[in-house]
Each structure stands twice: as structure tokens, then as C-alpha cells.
CSV table of C-alpha atoms and ligand atoms in Angstrom, one decimal:
chain,number,residue,atom,x,y,z
H,224,MET,CA,-22.7,18.5,-4.0
H,225,ASP,CA,-23.6,20.7,-7.0
H,226,LEU,CA,-20.4,20.3,-9.1
H,227,SER,CA,-20.9,23.3,-11.3
H,228,ARG,CA,-21.1,25.7,-8.3
H,229,TYR,CA,-18.1,23.9,-6.9
H,230,MET,CA,-16.0,24.5,-10.0
H,231,LYS,CA,-17.0,28.1,-10.6
H,232,THR,CA,-16.3,29.8,-7.3
H,233,SER,CA,-13.2,31.8,-7.0
H,234,THR,CA,-13.6,32.4,-3.2
H,235,ILE,CA,-12.0,29.7,-1.2
H,236,LEU,CA,-11.2,29.3,2.5
H,237,PHE,CA,-8.7,27.0,3.9
H,238,THR,CA,-9.4,26.5,7.6
H,239,ARG,CA,-7.6,24.8,10.4
H,240,GLY,CA,-4.4,24.2,8.4
H,241,ILE,CA,-0.9,24.5,9.9
H,242,LEU,CA,0.8,27.2,7.8
H,243,VAL,CA,4.6,26.9,7.4
H,244,ASP,CA,6.0,29.9,5.6
H,245,PRO,CA,9.7,30.7,6.1
H,246,GLY,CA,9.1,33.9,4.0
H,247,THR,CA,7.1,35.5,6.8
H,248,GLY,CA,8.3,33.3,9.7
H,249,THR,CA,4.9,31.8,10.2
H,250,TYR,CA,4.5,28.5,11.8
H,251,GLY,CA,1.1,27.6,13.3
H,252,GLN,CA,-2.6,27.2,12.7
H,253,ARG,CA,-3.9,29.7,10.2
H,254,ASP,CA,-7.0,30.2,8.0
H,255,VAL,CA,-6.2,31.4,4.5
H,256,LEU,CA,-8.8,33.1,2.3
H,257,VAL,CA,-8.3,33.2,-1.4
H,258,CYS,CA,-10.3,35.6,-3.7
H,259,ASP,CA,-9.9,36.1,-7.5
H,260,GLY,CA,-6.5,34.4,-7.6
H,261,LEU,CA,-4.9,36.4,-4.7
H,262,VAL,CA,-4.5,35.7,-1.0
H,263,ARG,CA,-7.1,37.9,0.6
H,264,ALA,CA,-6.4,37.3,4.3
H,265,ILE,CA,-4.4,35.1,6.7
H,266,ALA,CA,-5.3,34.9,10.4
H,267,PRO,CA,-5.4,32.4,13.2
H,268,SER,CA,-9.1,32.2,12.6
H,269,LEU,CA,-11.2,33.8,9.9
H,270,ALA,CA,-14.5,32.8,11.5
H,271,PRO,CA,-16.8,34.6,11.2
H,272,PHE,CA,-15.7,35.0,7.6
H,273,GLN,CA,-19.1,36.3,6.5
H,274,GLU,CA,-17.8,39.8,5.7
H,275,TRP,CA,-15.8,38.3,2.8
H,276,LYS,CA,-18.6,36.2,1.5
H,277,ARG,CA,-20.1,37.7,-1.6
H,278,ALA,CA,-23.8,37.3,-2.1
H,279,GLU,CA,-23.5,36.3,-5.8
H,280,GLU,CA,-20.9,33.6,-5.2
H,281,PRO,CA,-20.7,30.5,-3.1
H,282,LEU,CA,-17.7,30.0,-0.8
H,283,ARG,CA,-15.8,26.8,-0.9
H,284,ILE,CA,-14.2,25.7,2.4
H,285,TYR,CA,-11.5,23.2,2.8
H,286,ASP,CA,-11.3,22.0,6.4
H,287,LEU,CA,-7.7,20.9,6.7
H,288,GLN,CA,-7.9,19.6,10.3
H,289,GLY,CA,-4.2,19.9,11.0
H,290,ARG,CA,-2.9,19.2,7.5
H,291,HIS,CA,0.0,21.4,6.5
H,292,LEU,CA,-0.4,24.4,4.2
H,293,LEU,CA,2.8,25.6,2.5
H,294,PRO,CA,3.6,28.3,-0.1
H,295,GLY,CA,3.6,26.6,-3.6
H,296,LEU,CA,7.0,24.9,-4.1
H,297,VAL,CA,9.6,26.3,-6.4
H,298,ASP,CA,11.8,24.1,-8.6
H,299,VAL,CA,14.8,25.9,-10.1
H,300,HIS,CA,15.9,22.9,-12.2
H,301,THR,CA,13.6,21.0,-14.5
H,302,HIS,CA,13.9,19.8,-18.1
H,303,LEU,CA,10.5,20.0,-19.7
H,304,ARG,CA,12.0,19.0,-23.1
H,305,VAL,CA,10.1,21.6,-25.0
H,306,PRO,CA,10.7,22.5,-27.8
H,307,GLY,CA,11.8,19.5,-29.8
H,308,GLN,CA,11.8,16.4,-27.5
H,309,GLU,CA,8.1,16.0,-26.8
H,310,HIS,CA,8.6,12.2,-26.9
H,311,LYS,CA,10.2,12.5,-23.5
H,312,GLU,CA,7.9,15.1,-21.9
H,313,THR,CA,5.5,17.9,-22.9
H,314,LEU,CA,4.5,21.1,-21.1
H,315,GLU,CA,1.2,19.5,-20.3
H,316,SER,CA,2.6,16.3,-18.8
H,317,GLY,CA,5.6,18.0,-17.2
H,318,THR,CA,3.6,20.7,-15.4
H,319,ARG,CA,0.9,18.2,-14.4
H,320,ALA,CA,3.7,16.2,-12.8
H,321,ALA,CA,4.9,19.4,-11.1
H,322,ALA,CA,1.4,20.2,-9.8
H,323,ALA,CA,1.0,16.6,-8.4
H,324,GLY,CA,4.4,17.1,-6.6
H,325,GLY,CA,3.3,20.4,-5.0
H,326,PHE,CA,5.3,22.7,-7.3
H,327,THR,CA,3.7,25.9,-8.5
H,328,SER,CA,6.7,27.4,-10.2
H,329,VAL,CA,9.4,25.7,-12.2
H,330,LEU,CA,12.4,26.8,-14.2
H,331,THR,CA,12.9,24.9,-17.5
H,332,MET,CA,16.4,24.4,-18.8
H,333,PRO,CA,17.5,25.4,-22.3
H,334,ASN,CA,19.1,22.2,-23.5
H,335,THR,CA,16.2,21.7,-25.9
H,336,LYS,CA,16.0,21.2,-29.7
H,337,PRO,CA,16.7,23.9,-30.7
H,338,ALA,CA,18.4,25.3,-27.6
H,339,LEU,CA,16.8,28.4,-26.0
H,340,ASP,CA,19.5,30.6,-27.5
H,341,ARG,CA,17.4,33.1,-29.5
H,342,PRO,CA,14.7,35.5,-28.3
H,343,ALA,CA,12.2,34.2,-30.9
H,344,ILE,CA,12.5,30.6,-29.5
H,345,VAL,CA,12.0,31.9,-25.9
H,346,ARG,CA,9.0,34.0,-27.0
H,347,ASP,CA,7.5,31.0,-28.8
H,348,LEU,CA,8.0,28.8,-25.7
H,349,LYS,CA,6.4,31.4,-23.5
H,350,GLN,CA,3.3,31.3,-25.8
H,351,ARG,CA,3.2,27.6,-25.6
H,352,ILE,CA,3.5,27.8,-21.8
H,353,GLY,CA,0.5,30.1,-21.7
H,354,ARG,CA,-1.5,27.6,-23.6
H,355,GLU,CA,-0.4,24.2,-22.2
H,356,ALA,CA,1.2,24.6,-18.7
H,357,VAL,CA,-0.8,24.3,-15.5
H,358,VAL,CA,1.9,25.8,-13.2
H,359,ARG,CA,4.2,28.8,-13.7
H,360,VAL,CA,7.1,28.0,-16.0
H,361,TYR,CA,10.1,30.3,-16.3
H,362,PRO,CA,12.5,29.7,-19.2
H,363,VAL,CA,16.3,29.7,-18.6
H,364,GLY,CA,18.2,31.0,-21.6
H,365,ALA,CA,21.3,29.4,-23.0
H,366,VAL,CA,24.7,31.1,-22.2
H,367,THR,CA,26.3,30.1,-25.5
H,368,ARG,CA,24.9,29.7,-29.1
H,369,GLY,CA,23.5,26.2,-29.5
H,370,GLN,CA,25.1,25.5,-26.0
H,371,LYS,CA,28.2,24.7,-28.0
H,372,GLY,CA,30.5,26.8,-25.8
H,373,ARG,CA,32.0,28.7,-28.7
H,374,SER,CA,30.3,32.1,-28.7
H,375,LEU,CA,27.8,33.8,-26.4
H,376,ALA,CA,24.1,33.8,-27.0
H,377,PRO,CA,22.4,37.3,-27.1
H,378,LEU,CA,21.9,37.4,-23.3
H,379,GLU,CA,20.3,40.9,-23.3
H,380,ALA,CA,17.7,39.9,-26.0
H,381,LEU,CA,17.0,36.6,-24.2
H,382,ASP,CA,16.4,38.6,-21.0
H,383,ARG,CA,13.9,40.9,-22.8
H,384,ALA,CA,12.2,37.8,-24.2
H,385,GLY,CA,11.6,36.4,-20.7
H,386,ALA,CA,14.6,34.3,-19.7
H,387,VAL,CA,15.0,34.6,-15.9
H,388,ALA,CA,18.6,33.1,-15.7
H,389,PHE,CA,21.2,31.8,-18.1
H,390,SER,CA,22.8,28.3,-18.3
H,391,ASP,CA,24.3,25.8,-20.6
H,392,ASP,CA,23.1,23.0,-18.2
H,393,GLY,CA,23.7,19.6,-19.6
H,394,VAL,CA,27.3,20.6,-20.5
H,395,SER,CA,30.0,22.7,-18.9
H,396,ILE,CA,31.3,26.0,-20.5
H,397,MET,CA,34.9,25.0,-20.8
H,398,ASN,CA,36.1,28.3,-22.0
H,399,ALA,CA,36.8,30.4,-18.9
H,400,SER,CA,37.0,33.6,-20.9
H,401,LEU,CA,33.5,33.1,-22.3
H,402,MET,CA,32.2,32.2,-18.8
H,403,ARG,CA,33.7,35.4,-17.4
H,404,GLU,CA,32.2,37.6,-20.1
H,405,ALA,CA,28.8,35.8,-19.6
H,406,MET,CA,29.0,36.6,-15.8
H,407,GLN,CA,29.8,40.3,-16.5
H,408,ARG,CA,26.8,40.6,-18.9
H,409,ALA,CA,24.4,38.6,-16.6
H,410,LEU,CA,25.5,40.9,-13.7
H,411,ARG,CA,24.5,44.0,-15.7
H,412,LEU,CA,21.1,42.3,-16.3
H,413,GLY,CA,20.7,41.4,-12.7
H,414,ARG,CA,20.4,37.7,-13.6
H,415,PRO,CA,22.2,34.7,-12.2
H,416,ILE,CA,24.4,32.3,-14.2
H,417,VAL,CA,23.5,28.7,-13.5
H,418,SER,CA,26.6,26.5,-13.8
H,419,HIS,CA,26.7,22.8,-14.5
H,420,CYS,CA,30.2,22.1,-13.2
H,421,GLU,CA,31.9,19.3,-15.1
H,422,ASP,CA,35.4,19.2,-16.6
H,423,GLU,CA,34.8,17.7,-20.0
H,424,ARG,CA,38.1,15.8,-20.2
H,425,LEU,CA,38.1,14.5,-16.6
H,426,ALA,CA,34.5,13.2,-17.1
H,427,ARG,CA,34.8,12.0,-20.7
H,428,GLY,CA,33.5,8.4,-21.2
H,429,GLY,CA,32.5,8.1,-17.6
H,430,VAL,CA,29.2,6.3,-16.7
H,431,VAL,CA,29.1,6.2,-12.9
H,432,GLN,CA,31.2,7.5,-9.9
H,433,GLU,CA,34.9,6.4,-10.1
H,434,GLY,CA,35.7,3.6,-7.7
H,435,ALA,CA,34.7,0.1,-6.7
H,436,VAL,CA,31.2,0.2,-8.2
H,437,ALA,CA,32.5,1.4,-11.6
H,438,GLU,CA,35.1,-1.4,-11.5
H,439,GLN,CA,32.5,-4.0,-10.5
H,440,LEU,CA,30.4,-2.9,-13.5
H,441,GLY,CA,33.4,-2.7,-15.8
H,442,VAL,CA,32.6,0.9,-16.9
H,443,LYS,CA,34.6,4.0,-16.8
H,444,GLY,CA,34.3,6.2,-13.7
H,445,ILE,CA,33.7,9.9,-13.3
H,446,PRO,CA,36.1,11.4,-10.6
H,447,HIS,CA,35.0,13.9,-8.0
H,448,ALA,CA,37.6,16.2,-9.5
H,449,ALA,CA,35.5,16.6,-12.7
H,450,GLU,CA,33.1,18.6,-10.7
H,451,ASP,CA,35.4,20.2,-8.2
H,452,VAL,CA,37.9,21.8,-10.6
H,453,MET,CA,35.0,23.6,-12.3
H,454,THR,CA,33.4,24.6,-9.0
H,455,ALA,CA,36.7,26.2,-8.0
H,456,ARG,CA,37.0,28.0,-11.4
H,457,ASP,CA,33.4,29.3,-11.4
H,458,LEU,CA,33.7,30.5,-7.7
H,459,THR,CA,36.9,32.3,-8.7
H,460,LEU,CA,35.2,34.0,-11.6
H,461,ALA,CA,32.2,35.0,-9.5
H,462,TRP,CA,34.6,36.4,-6.9
H,463,ASP,CA,36.4,38.3,-9.6
H,464,THR,CA,33.3,39.6,-11.4
H,465,GLN,CA,30.9,40.0,-8.4
H,466,ALA,CA,28.3,38.2,-10.6
H,467,ARG,CA,25.5,36.0,-9.2
H,468,LEU,CA,26.5,32.4,-9.6
H,469,HIS,CA,24.1,29.5,-8.9
H,470,LEU,CA,25.6,26.0,-8.8
H,471,ALA,CA,23.4,23.3,-10.2
H,472,HIS,CA,23.3,19.8,-8.6
H,473,VAL,CA,26.3,20.1,-6.3
H,474,SER,CA,27.2,16.5,-5.5
H,475,THR,CA,30.6,16.3,-3.8
H,476,ALA,CA,31.9,17.0,-0.3
H,477,LYS,CA,34.7,19.2,-1.7
H,478,SER,CA,32.4,21.4,-3.7
H,479,ILE,CA,30.1,21.8,-0.7
H,480,GLU,CA,33.1,22.9,1.3
H,481,MET,CA,34.1,25.4,-1.4
H,482,VAL,CA,30.6,26.9,-1.5
H,483,ARG,CA,30.7,27.2,2.3
H,484,ARG,CA,34.0,29.1,2.2
H,485,ALA,CA,32.8,31.2,-0.7
H,486,LYS,CA,29.7,32.3,1.2
H,487,ASP,CA,31.9,33.3,4.2
H,488,ARG,CA,33.9,35.4,1.8
H,489,GLY,CA,30.8,37.2,0.5
H,490,ILE,CA,30.9,35.7,-3.0
H,491,HIS,CA,27.4,35.9,-4.5
H,492,VAL,CA,26.9,32.1,-4.8
H,493,THR,CA,23.8,30.0,-4.3
H,494,ALA,CA,23.7,26.2,-4.5
H,495,GLU,CA,21.2,23.5,-5.2
H,496,VAL,CA,21.4,19.8,-4.4
H,497,THR,CA,19.1,17.1,-5.8
H,498,PRO,CA,16.9,14.7,-3.8
H,499,HIS,CA,18.6,11.7,-5.4
H,500,HIS,CA,22.1,12.9,-4.4
H,501,LEU,CA,20.8,13.5,-0.9
H,502,VAL,CA,19.4,10.0,-0.2
H,503,LEU,CA,21.2,7.7,-2.7
H,504,ASN,CA,24.8,6.9,-3.3
H,505,GLU,CA,26.9,5.1,-6.0
H,506,LYS,CA,25.6,1.7,-4.9
H,507,ALA,CA,22.0,2.5,-6.1
H,508,VAL,CA,23.1,1.8,-9.7
H,509,LEU,CA,23.7,-1.9,-8.7
H,510,GLU,CA,20.0,-2.2,-7.8
H,511,VAL,CA,18.2,0.0,-10.3
H,512,GLY,CA,20.6,0.2,-13.2
H,513,SER,CA,20.2,3.0,-15.6
H,514,ASN,CA,17.4,4.6,-13.5
H,515,ALA,CA,20.2,5.6,-11.1
H,516,LYS,CA,22.5,6.8,-14.0
H,517,VAL,CA,22.7,10.6,-13.5
H,518,ASN,CA,25.0,13.4,-14.2
H,519,PRO,CA,26.8,14.2,-11.9
H,520,PRO,CA,26.8,10.6,-10.9
H,521,LEU,CA,25.5,9.4,-7.5
H,522,ARG,CA,28.6,9.8,-5.3
H,523,THR,CA,29.9,8.1,-2.2
H,524,GLU,CA,28.3,7.8,1.2
H,525,GLN,CA,30.7,10.5,2.5
H,526,ASP,CA,29.5,12.9,-0.2
H,527,GLN,CA,25.9,12.1,0.6
H,528,GLN,CA,26.6,13.1,4.3
H,529,ALA,CA,28.4,16.3,3.3
H,530,LEU,CA,25.3,17.3,1.2
H,531,GLN,CA,23.0,16.7,4.2
H,532,ALA,CA,25.4,18.7,6.4
H,533,GLY,CA,25.1,21.5,3.7
H,534,LEU,CA,21.3,21.5,4.2
H,535,GLN,CA,21.7,21.7,7.9
H,536,ASP,CA,24.1,24.7,8.1
H,537,GLY,CA,22.7,26.8,5.3
H,538,THR,CA,25.4,26.2,2.7
H,539,VAL,CA,22.8,24.8,0.4
H,540,ASP,CA,20.0,27.1,-0.7
H,541,ALA,CA,17.6,24.8,-2.5
H,542,VAL,CA,16.7,21.3,-3.3
H,543,ALA,CA,15.9,21.1,-7.0
H,544,SER,CA,14.6,18.0,-8.8
H,545,ASP,CA,16.8,18.1,-11.9
H,546,HIS,CA,13.7,16.4,-13.4
H,547,ALA,CA,15.2,14.8,-16.6
H,548,PRO,CA,12.6,12.7,-18.4
H,549,HIS,CA,13.7,10.2,-21.0
H,550,HIS,CA,11.6,7.7,-23.1
H,551,PRO,CA,11.6,4.2,-21.6
H,552,ASP,CA,13.3,2.9,-24.8
H,553,GLU,CA,16.2,5.2,-24.3
H,554,LYS,CA,16.6,4.2,-20.6
H,555,ALA,CA,16.3,0.5,-21.6
H,556,LEU,CA,19.7,0.7,-23.4
H,557,PRO,CA,22.7,-0.9,-21.8
H,558,LEU,CA,24.0,1.1,-18.8
H,559,ALA,CA,27.0,2.6,-20.8
H,560,GLU,CA,24.7,3.8,-23.6
H,561,ALA,CA,21.6,4.9,-21.7
H,562,PRO,CA,21.2,8.7,-21.3
H,563,PHE,CA,21.9,10.4,-18.0
H,564,GLY,CA,19.1,11.6,-15.8
H,565,VAL,CA,16.2,10.7,-13.5
H,566,ILE,CA,12.7,12.3,-13.1
H,567,GLY,CA,11.9,13.9,-9.8
H,568,LEU,CA,8.9,16.3,-9.8
H,569,GLU,CA,6.6,13.8,-8.2
H,570,THR,CA,9.0,12.5,-5.6
H,571,THR,CA,11.1,15.5,-4.5
H,572,LEU,CA,8.7,16.6,-1.7
H,573,PRO,CA,8.3,13.2,-0.1
H,574,VAL,CA,12.1,12.5,-0.4
H,575,VAL,CA,12.9,15.8,1.3
H,576,LEU,CA,10.2,15.0,3.9
H,577,SER,CA,12.0,11.7,4.5
H,578,LEU,CA,14.9,13.7,5.8
H,579,VAL,CA,12.5,15.5,8.2
H,580,HIS,CA,11.1,12.2,9.4
H,581,GLN,CA,14.6,10.9,10.0
H,582,GLY,CA,15.6,14.1,11.9
H,583,VAL,CA,18.2,15.3,9.5
H,584,ILE,CA,16.5,18.7,9.1
H,585,GLY,CA,13.5,20.3,10.6
H,586,LEU,CA,10.2,21.0,8.7
H,587,LYS,CA,10.8,24.7,8.5
H,588,ARG,CA,14.2,24.2,6.9
H,589,ALA,CA,12.8,21.7,4.5
H,590,VAL,CA,10.1,24.1,3.4
H,591,GLU,CA,12.7,26.9,3.1
H,592,LEU,CA,14.7,24.7,0.7
H,593,LEU,CA,11.7,24.2,-1.5
H,594,THR,CA,10.2,27.7,-1.4
H,595,THR,CA,12.1,30.9,-0.3
H,596,GLY,CA,15.5,29.4,-0.9
H,597,PRO,CA,15.1,28.7,-4.6
H,598,ALA,CA,12.9,31.7,-5.2
H,599,THR,CA,15.5,34.0,-3.7
H,600,ALA,CA,18.3,32.4,-5.6
H,601,MET,CA,16.5,33.1,-8.9
H,602,GLY,CA,15.0,36.4,-7.9
H,603,LEU,CA,11.4,35.2,-8.3
H,604,ASP,CA,8.4,36.8,-6.7
H,605,SER,CA,7.1,33.6,-5.2
H,606,GLY,CA,7.6,31.0,-2.4
H,607,THR,CA,5.7,32.9,0.3
H,608,LEU,CA,2.0,33.5,1.2
H,609,GLN,CA,1.0,37.0,2.0
H,610,ALA,CA,-2.2,39.0,1.7
H,611,GLY,CA,-2.4,40.8,-1.6
H,612,ARG,CA,0.0,38.3,-3.3
H,613,ARG,CA,-0.9,35.6,-5.7
H,614,ALA,CA,-2.4,32.4,-4.2
H,615,ASP,CA,0.2,29.7,-5.0
H,616,LEU,CA,0.0,27.1,-2.3
H,617,VAL,CA,0.0,23.4,-1.5
H,618,VAL,CA,-1.7,21.3,1.1
H,619,VAL,CA,0.4,18.5,2.4
H,620,ALA,CA,-0.3,15.4,4.4
H,621,LEU,CA,3.0,15.0,6.2
H,622,GLU,CA,2.4,11.5,7.6
H,623,HIS,CA,0.6,10.1,4.7
H,624,PRO,CA,2.4,6.8,3.7
H,625,PHE,CA,2.4,5.7,0.1
H,626,ARG,CA,4.3,3.4,-2.2
H,627,VAL,CA,5.9,5.2,-5.2
H,628,ASP,CA,4.4,3.7,-8.4
H,629,VAL,CA,5.8,5.1,-11.6
H,630,ARG,CA,2.7,3.9,-13.4
H,631,SER,CA,0.6,6.5,-11.6
H,632,PHE,CA,2.9,9.4,-12.6
H,633,ARG,CA,1.6,12.3,-14.6
H,634,SER,CA,5.0,12.6,-16.2
H,635,LYS,CA,5.4,10.8,-19.5
H,636,ALA,CA,8.6,9.3,-18.3
H,637,ARG,CA,9.2,6.4,-15.9
H,638,ASN,CA,13.0,6.8,-15.1
H,639,CYS,CA,12.6,7.2,-11.4
H,640,PRO,CA,15.1,5.5,-8.9
H,641,PHE,CA,12.5,5.5,-6.1
H,642,ASP,CA,9.9,3.2,-7.8
H,643,GLY,CA,8.5,0.8,-5.2
H,644,ARG,CA,9.9,2.7,-2.3
H,645,LEU,CA,7.6,3.5,0.7
H,646,LEU,CA,7.6,7.2,1.4
H,647,LYS,CA,5.6,9.5,3.7
H,648,GLY,CA,4.0,12.8,2.9
H,649,ARG,CA,2.5,14.1,-0.3
H,650,ALA,CA,0.7,17.0,-1.9
H,651,LEU,CA,-3.1,16.7,-1.5
H,652,LEU,CA,-3.9,19.9,-3.3
H,653,THR,CA,-2.0,22.4,-5.4
H,654,MET,CA,-3.2,25.8,-6.2
H,655,VAL,CA,-1.8,28.2,-8.8
H,656,GLY,CA,-3.1,31.8,-8.8
H,657,GLY,CA,-6.3,30.7,-7.0
H,658,GLU,CA,-6.9,27.8,-9.3
H,659,VAL,CA,-6.8,24.2,-8.1
H,660,VAL,CA,-4.4,22.4,-10.5
H,661,HIS,CA,-4.1,19.2,-8.6
H,662,GLU,CA,-6.4,17.6,-6.0
H,663,ASP,CA,-6.5,14.2,-4.3
H,664,ARG,CA,-10.3,14.0,-4.0
H,665,GLU,CA,-10.1,10.8,-2.2
H,666,ALA,CA,-7.8,12.0,0.6
H,667,LEU,CA,-9.8,15.3,0.8
H,668,GLN,CA,-13.1,13.6,1.0
H,669,GLY,CA,-15.4,15.0,3.7
H,670,ARG,CA,-13.2,18.1,4.1
H,671,ILE,CA,-14.7,20.2,1.3
H,672,THR,CA,-17.9,22.0,1.9
H,673,MET,CA,-19.9,24.8,0.1
H,674,HIS,CA,-21.5,27.7,1.7
Z,149,LIG,ZN1,23.3,19.7,-15.2
């Protein structure tokens, strides 16, 4: 194959793929034609496609032979660590990890150094994104100055600079009056507030979930109530203000139940859960140590089941990675001193698919939780494939078994609780705006032709 022709063409046809798009209610075999970065046509069959073929340009065809074609995945919760903590992750490594995991849009949290609390910092980050990122990256602005919880950041100016939501993620905003004012101002801007629900005093000094495992390890536990009292407070404030509230990493049965009731009441709340809280519980830390130390902590088996029930009945809107890279030296510290957080961009899709393979949720629901669910929660124009819209998509081999190997990760970090685990289903090709940003050439071998 002439590689220069292959690289240059911007006309690409995906044929015989199974398209799953909850945004348009499509489920079935479709051909998808991409031209100049946009989806040009979607139909059960685009053969003969000659009318779109341009004389001056070759057409690249991917024959998917029953592989699945999904809208590019959307992750509303990542920590790309830029600016200031590039020893943990960079825009280049973090977005390559996203692409390898099937994500075409990610939100990056503002707990950076400095925090994303001033418009100049957001503007500078956006310029760096333009130069270094291979997927779309949307900055989340800080709610309070320096994320210190004492005074509000200039939310209106951050909005103008490009922040798509506001959060002090990493810490809770303990001052209810500040949180209320933040909600009122975010509401006027049409932006959601993303809340990290954790009562500072109830959680203080805690390392893992309160209970038998904490006792066995001889470390302080974090009670369920640390999360639940703040969930209750923020739902009350959202009820009061009518603001859009998005709850990050919901991890307890009680918080899921509160979100369920709040939605019944018409409160504007959306909720995300993480892959690790869905498939692991407090016992994981006994096996993998600090690579299972996260905030909120991995909870009990009953919590895990409640989160899965939340996926099933629509209480949960999105699965988000909470990708939290740390340097291996930091995670090598003793459990009590190691930082909280695990990476997830390269394992979220297969972990969610493991719930499909186990019959916990159907494929359509799984795709919804990774595309339209998160996109709608954050008001993003993505997560669906339609003619005339930008060509952000992912090709997935649903049944493809592989062993997770952190050494193969694009992320700079290695703090993954699933290392060594056998999973099924991964991204073979990821496309952002018509450009292939990740491709498993080996798996696609024999399926790519030029015309
Ligand atoms: Zn958080």
C-alpha cells in the first residue's frame, strides 16, 4: 500500500459496521462516510459510493465486518495535570491515553498548579490544548479562588475564557453560602456545577472505607456519611436555586437513592459513577494496595450493587474515568501516605463492557453512559453521529480478549487497579474530526483498502 496516499486522504468510508448511537436511536448495520472532518452520510449501505468519490483524492475504506461503530466516547472527569504537574501526565500523554481508550472528548479538572481559577490560565491552557492534545479537551474552571473554598473565582470571566463547567473537584466546598452563590451564578451562565461531595471533618485522616478492611490495615476509615451529608446538602441547594448540579464519582447506596428521589422531584441533577467503584469494592486494597486507594474510597459490596442498579434504572447519567495519574514514586509510598486516585482512560471502555458481558446492562445503555449521557450532562455538542456533524467516532471489537498491561499504556502513569486482569472489548480505531488519532493496525490488518 502507498502510505503517503493512505495518510493524506480525508475521504473515508466505514462499511459493514454495527452502529450503536443512542443519540439517534440507531442500532444496526450502517455504512458511514467521512469527508473533510465531518460525517457526510450514514445509510444501511453506501455502495455504490462512487458519487462521493472525488477524482483528485483516493478513498480509504475500512471493512469492519461486524465490528461495532460508536460515537466517540465522552469523559466528563479526567485530571490531565496541566498546568504544573507534568511529571504525572501531559496533554500529549493524557490525550493519547484517551484516544487509545476510545474517548474523543474529555473534560479536564481544575485542581492543577496553579488552579484554573483565572481567565488567563484557562486561555493559556486552551492554547496548549490546541498544540498538544489529540482529542478534544474542555477545561473545567475552579469554583473558588485557588480551590481554597474562601471566595468565589470569577466564574463569568472563566466562562468567557472557555470553561464549560465549574468545580473544586479534589476537595469539597464546605461553605454552603459560597456553594449557593456559585450555583446561582452558574445557572445564569447556563453551566453546571460539578460537586465533589466529601465532608472535610467526617473524612479527615481517612485512607480507605470505614469498617473491617480499615481495621485490618490499621488505618483510619472514611465513613459513607462523609459523602452522603454533602450529597444531601448540594441536592437541597440545587432544589432551592434550580441550578444544574452534577455529582462527581457517586459511590454510596444512600447517595444513589438521594439522586433517584431528586430526579423524581425534578431537581436538575446529573450523576456520574466511576468504573472502579462499579466493579471493585473495599477488599481490592488488600490485593493491590495503593493502586486501589481512591477518593471517595472503594466502598462495600452493597454500595457496588446500588451503583449498578443506578446504571440500570437511569439514576446514573454517565460513567466517568476520574483518571487521576500519579508518578510511580508517589504511589510507592506507604498506603497511608500515597496520594488518592487511579488512572482509567485506557480501561474504562472494557470495564463498562464487562458489565455488558455479565448481563448487568445492555450494550445500548453502556454506550449511552459513555456518549449522550455525559455529553448532555455537560451541554456538549458531541456523543452522537449525524450527517453534517463532526466525525468523532470509535471502532470497537466487543469480544476481543486482552490482558491489561500497564507497561503498554500511553498514559505516563501506571496506577491502575486492573493491571493483569483479563478484559474483553477494546477500541481498534479512534477518530476525532475525521482524523485517525488511534489505530490498532494489527487488529485492522486486511480490513483497510484504498480505492
Ligand atoms: Zn473528586
